[in-house]
Amino acid sequence: MEKFIIEGQVPLRGSVRTNGAKNAALPIMAAALLTTEECVLENVPLVRDVWTMAELLRRLGCQVFVDDIRHRVVVRAPESTQLNAIVPADLARQMRASFLATGPILARLGQVRAPHPGGCSIGKRPVNVDIRSFSAMGARVRLFGDVYDMQADALIGKSIYLDYPSHTGTENVLLAATLAKGRTIIKHAATEPEIADLVACLTQMGARVSGVGTSYLVVDGVEALGGFHHRVMPDRIEAGTYAIAAAISRGEVVIHDIVPDHMDPLTHKLQEAGALVEIDGGDYLVRGTGRLRPVEVQTLHYPGFPTDLQTSIATLLTQADGISLIHERVFDDRLQYTSELRKLGASIAVTGHTATIQGPTPLVGTTVRALDLRCGAALILAGLVAEGVTEICDIYHIDRGYENVLSQLVGLGARVERVAFEPAAASA
Ligand code: EPU
């Protein structure tokens, strides 16, 4: 097992380049299941979830080559007769994005079997949107334990209203609809930029999709799709995490390769809190100023404030002068990480889906656990500002979504180490 050891209170200075977005790379890798032609994906973040998806595609019968020097993934899915209709349970239970294999396989084979997907433990994570949509398109869905078995003679395009604008659900229905017969209309679709990136890729494959970026997507099914050569969009959550690292450490960092629009909700809150933000094309400069003001944040669907940055902004607000409020409106149990921040000295009270943060509180290093991916990000940020040494255990969660976080931070001057340890010694 490994842990991060952070010696805090060093202002970060310098620049980092944003990696490709995990939550765009994963659905696009799944899109390769829709064709037997070669699919080339550039700017792929080398995070654990991407390796898991690569392995999942291999187990479904695809040839997958991950070039970890060039950050490139090449996938070639087999002919239908060789495509496996059973999503491997051990991998499916590791991440939510595993369920994105079901839409393409159902569309190509007329059958698929997959367990309920795993992922970070941040509340209920149903797949009702996917299941109801596939049923509306003609699939018969049966549940055996936690395994969905879906069969369809043919998927037929339908007008579908999503009960909830599920991010993964929208992607899954989109993937299936590209090869369905006729027109599928997805109303109340999620509008996250990662979905637009998937649509750009699908369009290159020959899919006919309109309404990109809106909550009303129209897909005209086609007979077959071709390959793609696509560059994954920059990771707005990774970029945002480094932006907050600059602000909380009272440093100055330029984050290269961002999309300014994607950063709007964070830019707005950082400025409201008193940090300096300057945007120049794809460069995002953040300077932490002396005094931070408290703010109120509510997480919402894009272009609202992203839930994936909620933990990080909350950590910043432990250093603001007064009472800040965080309302988590996307997931029903995404405030658990506050217990770890409290161990470092933060004053945070949680009532329902709202965290009340009383700042500024000096944070003091101790041993904490990354409970999930974004909890891990929050703890790194806390460690950067804490007095003394912060040890973060269970960092495998962080490896799911942040590539080379250690070298990125060290490059900015942080004193961070990654060390192996014996679990027995840790509990002693
Ligand atoms: N929901 C429903 N019904 C459904 C599906 C979801 O009510 O059928 C509810 C869930 O209970 C949850 C909310 O909708 O409260 C959000 O779920 P959604 O399906 O929209 O999100 P997701 O697909 O599970 C993706 C990202 C998350 C990100 C959210 C919101 C991937 C692989 N995951 O999750 O990323 O937080 O969208 O943008 O794309 C992360 O990267 O740390 C992460 C958790």
Coordinates of C-alpha atoms and ligand atoms in Angstrom, one line a residue:
M1 CA 0.0 0.0 0.0
E2 CA 1.1 3.6 -0.6
K3 CA 0.4 6.9 1.0
F4 CA 1.1 10.5 0.3
I5 CA 3.1 12.5 2.8
I6 CA 2.7 16.3 2.5
E7 CA 4.7 19.0 4.3
G8 CA 2.4 22.0 4.0
Q9 CA 2.6 25.7 3.9
V10 CA 4.6 26.1 0.7
P11 CA 3.0 28.6 -1.8
L12 CA 2.8 26.8 -5.2
R13 CA 4.4 28.5 -8.1
G14 CA 4.8 27.7 -11.8
S15 CA 2.7 26.0 -14.4
V16 CA 1.0 22.7 -15.1
R17 CA -0.6 21.3 -18.2
T18 CA -4.1 19.8 -17.9
N19 CA -4.5 16.2 -18.9
G20 CA -7.3 14.8 -20.9
A21 CA -10.6 14.4 -19.1
K22 CA -11.2 11.0 -17.5
N23 CA -15.0 11.3 -17.8
A24 CA -14.7 12.1 -21.5
A25 CA -12.1 9.4 -22.3
L26 CA -14.1 6.6 -20.7
P27 CA -17.3 7.0 -22.8
I28 CA -15.3 7.5 -25.9
M29 CA -13.4 4.3 -25.3
A30 CA -16.8 2.6 -25.0
A31 CA -17.9 4.1 -28.3
A32 CA -15.2 2.0 -30.0
L33 CA -17.5 -1.0 -29.3
L34 CA -19.9 0.4 -32.0
T35 CA -17.6 -0.3 -34.9
T36 CA -15.0 -2.9 -36.2
E37 CA -12.8 -0.1 -37.6
E38 CA -9.8 1.2 -35.7
C39 CA -10.4 3.9 -33.1
V40 CA -7.6 6.1 -32.0
L41 CA -7.9 8.3 -29.0
E42 CA -5.2 10.9 -28.2
N43 CA -4.6 12.9 -25.0
V44 CA -5.9 10.0 -22.8
P45 CA -5.2 10.5 -19.1
L46 CA -3.2 7.5 -17.8
V47 CA -5.4 7.1 -14.7
R48 CA -6.5 3.8 -13.2
D49 CA -10.1 4.0 -14.6
V50 CA -8.7 4.2 -18.1
W51 CA -6.6 1.1 -17.6
T52 CA -9.7 -0.6 -16.2
M53 CA -11.7 0.3 -19.2
A54 CA -8.9 -0.9 -21.5
E55 CA -9.0 -4.3 -19.7
L56 CA -12.7 -4.4 -19.9
L57 CA -12.7 -3.8 -23.6
R58 CA -10.1 -6.5 -24.0
R59 CA -12.2 -9.0 -22.1
L60 CA -15.1 -8.1 -24.4
G61 CA -13.0 -9.2 -27.3
C62 CA -11.4 -5.9 -28.5
Q63 CA -7.8 -5.4 -29.3
V64 CA -6.6 -2.5 -27.2
F65 CA -3.2 -0.9 -27.2
V66 CA -2.3 1.8 -24.6
D67 CA 0.7 3.9 -25.6
D68 CA 1.6 5.4 -22.3
I69 CA 4.4 7.5 -23.8
R70 CA 2.1 9.3 -26.2
H71 CA -1.1 9.1 -24.1
R72 CA -2.8 7.3 -27.0
V73 CA -5.3 4.4 -26.9
V74 CA -6.0 2.4 -30.0
V75 CA -9.1 0.1 -29.9
R76 CA -10.4 -2.3 -32.5
A77 CA -13.6 -4.1 -31.6
P78 CA -14.3 -7.5 -33.2
E79 CA -17.0 -8.6 -35.6
S80 CA -20.3 -9.3 -33.9
T81 CA -19.7 -13.0 -33.7
Q82 CA -16.6 -12.5 -31.6
L83 CA -18.0 -9.7 -29.4
N84 CA -18.7 -10.9 -25.9
A85 CA -22.1 -9.9 -24.6
I86 CA -21.2 -10.3 -20.9
V87 CA -19.6 -7.4 -19.2
P88 CA -17.0 -8.9 -16.7
A89 CA -18.3 -8.5 -13.2
D90 CA -15.0 -7.9 -11.5
L91 CA -14.2 -4.9 -13.6
A92 CA -17.8 -3.6 -13.8
R93 CA -17.9 -3.4 -10.0
Q94 CA -14.8 -1.1 -10.0
M95 CA -16.3 1.8 -11.9
R96 CA -19.6 3.4 -13.0
A97 CA -18.3 3.9 -16.5
S98 CA -18.3 0.1 -17.0
F99 CA -22.1 0.3 -17.7
L100 CA -21.3 2.4 -20.8
A101 CA -20.4 -0.9 -22.5
T102 CA -24.1 -2.0 -22.4
G103 CA -25.5 0.6 -24.9
P104 CA -23.1 -0.2 -27.7
I105 CA -23.2 -4.0 -27.2
L106 CA -27.0 -4.0 -27.0
A107 CA -27.2 -2.0 -30.2
R108 CA -24.8 -4.3 -32.0
L109 CA -25.7 -7.7 -30.7
G110 CA -29.3 -7.3 -29.5
Q111 CA -28.3 -8.6 -26.1
V112 CA -26.0 -7.7 -23.1
R113 CA -25.5 -8.8 -19.6
A114 CA -23.9 -6.5 -17.0
P115 CA -23.8 -6.1 -13.2
H116 CA -24.8 -3.0 -11.5
P117 CA -21.7 -0.8 -11.8
G118 CA -19.5 0.2 -9.0
G119 CA -17.7 3.6 -8.5
C120 CA -17.1 6.1 -5.8
S121 CA -19.4 5.7 -2.8
I122 CA -21.0 9.1 -2.8
G123 CA -24.7 8.2 -2.6
K124 CA -27.2 6.3 -4.7
R125 CA -26.0 5.7 -8.2
P126 CA -28.9 4.0 -10.0
V127 CA -29.0 3.2 -13.7
N128 CA -32.8 3.6 -14.1
V129 CA -32.3 6.2 -16.8
D130 CA -30.4 3.7 -19.0
I131 CA -32.7 0.8 -18.3
R132 CA -35.9 2.7 -18.8
S133 CA -34.6 4.2 -22.1
F134 CA -33.4 0.8 -23.4
S135 CA -36.8 -0.6 -22.5
A136 CA -38.6 2.2 -24.3
M137 CA -36.4 1.4 -27.3
G138 CA -37.7 -2.2 -27.3
A139 CA -35.3 -4.1 -24.9
R140 CA -36.6 -6.6 -22.5
V141 CA -34.7 -6.1 -19.2
R142 CA -34.5 -8.7 -16.5
L143 CA -32.6 -8.4 -13.2
F144 CA -30.9 -11.5 -11.7
G145 CA -29.5 -10.4 -8.3
D146 CA -27.6 -7.2 -9.3
V147 CA -27.1 -8.4 -12.9
Y148 CA -29.1 -6.8 -15.8
D149 CA -29.9 -9.0 -18.7
M150 CA -31.1 -7.2 -21.7
Q151 CA -32.4 -8.6 -25.0
A152 CA -33.8 -6.8 -28.0
D153 CA -34.7 -8.0 -31.5
A154 CA -33.9 -4.5 -32.6
L155 CA -33.5 -1.2 -30.9
I156 CA -36.1 1.2 -32.2
G157 CA -35.7 5.0 -31.9
K158 CA -38.2 6.6 -29.6
S159 CA -38.9 10.0 -28.0
I160 CA -37.6 9.5 -24.5
Y161 CA -37.9 11.9 -21.6
L162 CA -35.2 11.2 -19.0
D163 CA -36.6 11.2 -15.5
Y164 CA -33.3 12.7 -14.4
P165 CA -30.5 14.1 -16.6
S166 CA -28.0 11.4 -15.7
H167 CA -24.6 12.1 -17.1
T168 CA -23.6 8.4 -17.8
G169 CA -27.2 7.6 -18.6
T170 CA -27.4 10.2 -21.4
E171 CA -24.1 8.9 -22.8
N172 CA -25.3 5.3 -22.7
V173 CA -28.6 6.1 -24.5
L174 CA -26.8 8.2 -27.1
L175 CA -24.4 5.3 -27.8
A176 CA -27.2 2.9 -28.3
A177 CA -29.3 5.3 -30.4
T178 CA -26.6 5.8 -33.0
L179 CA -27.3 2.3 -34.3
A180 CA -31.0 2.1 -33.5
K181 CA -33.6 2.1 -36.2
G182 CA -35.1 5.5 -36.8
R183 CA -35.0 8.7 -34.7
T184 CA -34.3 8.8 -31.0
I185 CA -35.1 12.0 -29.2
I186 CA -33.5 12.4 -25.7
K187 CA -35.3 15.1 -23.8
H188 CA -34.0 16.4 -20.5
A189 CA -30.5 15.1 -21.4
A190 CA -27.4 15.9 -19.4
T191 CA -25.4 18.8 -20.8
E192 CA -21.9 18.3 -19.4
P193 CA -19.1 19.1 -21.8
E194 CA -17.9 15.5 -21.7
I195 CA -21.1 14.6 -23.5
A196 CA -20.4 17.1 -26.3
D197 CA -16.9 15.6 -26.6
L198 CA -18.5 12.1 -27.0
V199 CA -20.9 13.5 -29.6
A200 CA -18.0 15.1 -31.6
C201 CA -16.4 11.6 -31.7
L202 CA -19.6 9.8 -32.6
T203 CA -20.2 12.4 -35.4
Q204 CA -16.8 11.6 -36.8
M205 CA -17.8 7.9 -36.8
G206 CA -20.7 8.7 -39.0
A207 CA -23.5 9.1 -36.3
R208 CA -26.2 11.6 -36.9
V209 CA -26.7 13.6 -33.7
S210 CA -28.0 17.2 -33.3
G211 CA -28.6 19.4 -30.3
V212 CA -25.2 19.0 -28.9
G213 CA -24.6 20.9 -25.7
T214 CA -28.4 21.2 -25.1
S215 CA -30.8 19.0 -23.1
Y216 CA -32.7 18.0 -26.3
L217 CA -30.6 15.6 -28.4
V218 CA -31.8 14.1 -31.7
V219 CA -30.2 11.0 -33.0
D220 CA -31.0 9.4 -36.4
G221 CA -29.8 5.9 -36.3
V222 CA -27.5 4.6 -39.1
E223 CA -26.7 1.1 -40.4
A224 CA -23.0 1.1 -39.4
L225 CA -20.3 3.3 -37.9
G226 CA -16.7 3.8 -38.8
G227 CA -13.6 4.5 -36.7
F228 CA -12.3 7.7 -35.2
H229 CA -9.2 9.7 -34.5
H230 CA -10.1 12.0 -31.6
R231 CA -8.3 14.1 -29.0
V232 CA -9.9 14.0 -25.6
M233 CA -11.0 17.4 -24.2
P234 CA -9.0 18.9 -21.2
D235 CA -10.1 17.8 -17.7
R236 CA -11.9 20.7 -16.2
I237 CA -12.0 19.0 -12.8
E238 CA -8.2 18.4 -12.7
A239 CA -7.6 22.0 -13.9
G240 CA -9.9 23.2 -11.2
T241 CA -8.2 21.2 -8.5
Y242 CA -4.8 22.8 -9.4
A243 CA -6.5 26.3 -9.5
I244 CA -7.7 25.8 -6.0
A245 CA -4.3 24.5 -5.0
A246 CA -2.8 27.8 -6.1
A247 CA -5.4 29.8 -4.2
I248 CA -5.2 27.8 -1.0
S249 CA -1.4 27.8 -0.8
R250 CA -1.4 31.6 -1.5
G251 CA 0.7 30.8 -4.6
E252 CA 0.5 31.7 -8.3
V253 CA 0.0 29.0 -10.9
V254 CA -0.8 29.0 -14.6
I255 CA -2.8 26.0 -15.8
H256 CA -2.3 25.4 -19.5
D257 CA -4.8 23.8 -21.8
I258 CA -8.2 24.7 -20.3
V259 CA -11.4 25.6 -22.0
P260 CA -12.5 29.0 -20.5
D261 CA -16.2 28.3 -20.7
H262 CA -15.8 25.0 -18.8
M263 CA -14.1 26.9 -16.0
D264 CA -16.9 29.5 -15.6
P265 CA -18.5 28.2 -12.4
L266 CA -15.2 27.9 -10.6
T267 CA -13.9 31.2 -12.0
H268 CA -16.9 32.9 -10.6
K269 CA -16.5 31.4 -7.1
L270 CA -12.8 31.9 -6.9
Q271 CA -13.2 35.6 -7.8
E272 CA -16.1 35.9 -5.3
A273 CA -13.8 34.4 -2.6
G274 CA -11.1 37.0 -3.5
A275 CA -8.6 35.0 -5.5
L276 CA -7.2 36.5 -8.6
V277 CA -8.0 34.7 -11.9
E278 CA -6.8 35.7 -15.3
I279 CA -7.7 33.8 -18.4
D280 CA -5.7 34.1 -21.6
G281 CA -6.9 31.7 -24.3
G282 CA -6.2 28.3 -22.9
D283 CA -4.1 29.6 -20.0
Y284 CA -5.7 30.0 -16.5
L285 CA -3.7 31.9 -14.0
V286 CA -4.7 31.9 -10.3
R287 CA -3.1 33.9 -7.6
G288 CA -4.0 33.3 -3.9
T289 CA -4.4 36.6 -2.1
G290 CA -4.0 37.3 1.5
R291 CA -7.6 37.2 2.8
L292 CA -10.3 34.9 1.4
R293 CA -14.0 35.8 1.7
P294 CA -16.6 33.2 2.6
V295 CA -19.0 32.2 -0.2
E296 CA -22.1 30.0 -0.8
V297 CA -21.8 27.2 -3.3
Q298 CA -24.4 24.9 -4.7
T299 CA -23.5 22.0 -7.0
L300 CA -25.7 21.6 -10.0
H301 CA -25.6 20.2 -13.5
Y302 CA -23.4 22.0 -16.0
P303 CA -23.1 24.9 -16.3
G304 CA -23.7 24.9 -12.6
F305 CA -20.9 24.4 -10.1
P306 CA -19.5 20.9 -10.6
T307 CA -20.1 18.4 -7.8
D308 CA -16.6 17.0 -8.6
L309 CA -15.1 20.2 -7.3
Q310 CA -17.3 20.5 -4.3
T311 CA -14.8 18.8 -2.0
S312 CA -12.0 21.0 -3.2
I313 CA -13.8 24.4 -2.9
A314 CA -15.0 23.4 0.6
T315 CA -11.3 22.8 1.6
L316 CA -10.4 26.3 0.3
L317 CA -13.3 27.8 2.3
T318 CA -11.9 26.4 5.5
Q319 CA -9.4 29.2 5.0
A320 CA -12.0 32.0 4.3
D321 CA -12.8 34.6 6.8
G322 CA -16.4 33.8 8.0
I323 CA -19.2 31.3 7.3
S324 CA -19.4 29.5 4.0
L325 CA -22.2 27.2 2.9
I326 CA -22.0 24.3 0.5
H327 CA -25.1 22.7 -0.8
E328 CA -24.6 19.3 -2.5
R329 CA -27.5 18.9 -4.9
V330 CA -26.3 16.2 -7.3
F331 CA -25.3 13.3 -5.0
D332 CA -27.1 12.4 -1.8
D333 CA -24.0 11.4 0.2
R334 CA -21.1 13.5 -1.0
L335 CA -20.2 15.2 2.3
Q336 CA -18.6 12.3 4.0
Y337 CA -15.1 13.7 3.3
T338 CA -15.8 16.5 5.8
S339 CA -15.1 14.0 8.6
E340 CA -11.5 13.7 7.3
L341 CA -11.1 17.5 7.0
R342 CA -12.3 17.8 10.6
K343 CA -9.4 15.6 11.7
L344 CA -7.1 18.2 10.3
G345 CA -8.8 20.9 12.3
A346 CA -11.5 22.2 9.9
S347 CA -14.8 23.5 11.5
I348 CA -17.5 22.0 9.4
A349 CA -21.0 21.0 10.4
V350 CA -23.2 18.9 8.1
T351 CA -27.0 19.1 8.1
G352 CA -28.7 17.1 5.4
H353 CA -27.0 18.0 2.1
T354 CA -25.5 21.2 3.4
A355 CA -22.1 21.8 5.0
T356 CA -21.5 24.9 7.0
I357 CA -17.9 25.9 7.2
Q358 CA -16.6 28.3 9.8
G359 CA -13.3 29.8 8.7
P360 CA -10.6 30.5 8.9
T361 CA -9.3 27.5 10.9
P362 CA -5.6 26.6 10.9
L363 CA -5.2 23.1 9.7
V364 CA -2.7 20.8 11.4
G365 CA -1.2 17.7 9.7
T366 CA -2.3 14.3 10.8
T367 CA -3.2 10.9 9.2
V368 CA -6.3 10.9 7.1
R369 CA -7.9 8.6 4.5
A370 CA -9.0 9.3 1.0
L371 CA -12.6 7.9 1.2
D372 CA -13.1 8.4 -2.6
L373 CA -11.5 10.1 -5.5
R374 CA -12.5 13.7 -4.8
C375 CA -12.2 13.3 -1.1
G376 CA -8.5 12.5 -1.9
A377 CA -8.2 15.7 -3.9
A378 CA -9.6 17.7 -0.9
L379 CA -7.1 16.1 1.5
I380 CA -4.2 16.9 -0.8
L381 CA -5.3 20.6 -0.8
A382 CA -5.7 20.5 3.0
G383 CA -2.2 19.0 3.3
L384 CA -0.8 21.9 1.2
V385 CA -2.1 24.5 3.7
A386 CA -1.7 22.5 6.9
E387 CA 1.0 23.1 9.4
G388 CA 3.3 20.1 9.7
V389 CA 3.0 16.7 8.0
T390 CA -0.2 15.3 6.6
E391 CA -0.3 11.6 5.7
I392 CA -3.0 10.5 3.2
C393 CA -3.8 6.8 3.1
D394 CA -5.9 4.9 0.5
I395 CA -4.5 7.0 -2.3
Y396 CA -5.5 4.3 -4.9
H397 CA -8.7 6.4 -5.0
I398 CA -6.8 9.4 -6.2
D399 CA -5.0 7.3 -8.9
R400 CA -8.4 6.6 -10.4
G401 CA -8.7 10.2 -11.6
Y402 CA -5.5 12.3 -11.3
E403 CA -2.5 11.4 -13.4
N404 CA 0.9 12.0 -11.9
V405 CA -0.5 14.3 -9.2
L406 CA 2.7 13.9 -7.3
S407 CA 5.0 15.1 -10.0
Q408 CA 2.6 17.9 -11.0
L409 CA 2.6 19.2 -7.4
V410 CA 6.4 18.7 -6.9
G411 CA 6.9 20.7 -10.1
L412 CA 5.0 23.5 -8.5
G413 CA 7.3 23.4 -5.4
A414 CA 5.1 21.3 -3.1
R415 CA 6.9 19.0 -0.7
V416 CA 5.0 15.7 -1.4
E417 CA 6.2 12.2 -1.3
R418 CA 4.6 8.9 -2.2
V419 CA 5.8 6.1 0.1
A420 CA 5.0 2.4 0.4
F421 CA 3.9 1.2 3.8
E422 CA 2.8 -2.0 5.5
P423 CA -0.9 -1.9 6.4
A424 CA -0.1 -3.5 9.8
A425 CA 2.3 -0.7 10.6
A426 CA -0.4 1.8 9.6
S427 CA -2.9 0.5 12.1
A428 CA -0.4 0.1 14.9
Ligands
EPU1 N1 -29.5 9.5 -10.9 C1 -30.8 9.1 -10.9 N2 -31.2 8.2 -11.8 C2 -30.4 7.6 -12.7 C3 -29.0 8.0 -12.6 C4 -28.6 8.9 -11.7 O1 -31.6 9.6 -10.1 O2 -30.8 6.7 -13.4 C5 -29.0 10.4 -9.9 C6 -28.0 9.8 -8.9 O3 -28.6 9.2 -7.8 C7 -27.1 11.0 -8.6 C8 -27.3 11.9 -9.7 O4 -28.3 11.4 -10.5 O5 -27.6 11.6 -7.4 C9 -26.0 12.1 -10.6 O6 -25.8 10.9 -11.3 P1 -25.3 10.9 -12.8 O7 -25.8 9.6 -13.4 O8 -25.7 12.1 -13.5 O9 -23.8 10.9 -12.6 P2 -22.8 9.7 -12.9 O10 -23.0 9.3 -14.3 O11 -23.0 8.7 -11.8 C10 -20.9 11.2 -13.7 C11 -19.4 11.3 -13.4 C12 -19.2 11.8 -12.0 C13 -19.8 13.2 -11.9 C14 -21.3 13.1 -12.3 C15 -21.9 14.5 -12.4 C16 -18.5 9.5 -14.9 C17 -17.9 8.2 -15.0 N3 -18.9 9.9 -13.6 O12 -21.4 10.3 -12.7 O13 -17.8 11.8 -11.8 O14 -19.7 13.6 -10.6 O15 -21.4 12.5 -13.6 O16 -21.3 15.3 -13.4 O17 -18.6 10.2 -15.8 C18 -15.9 11.8 -10.5 O18 -15.2 11.9 -11.5 O19 -15.4 11.8 -9.3 C19 -17.3 11.5 -10.6 C20 -18.0 11.0 -9.6

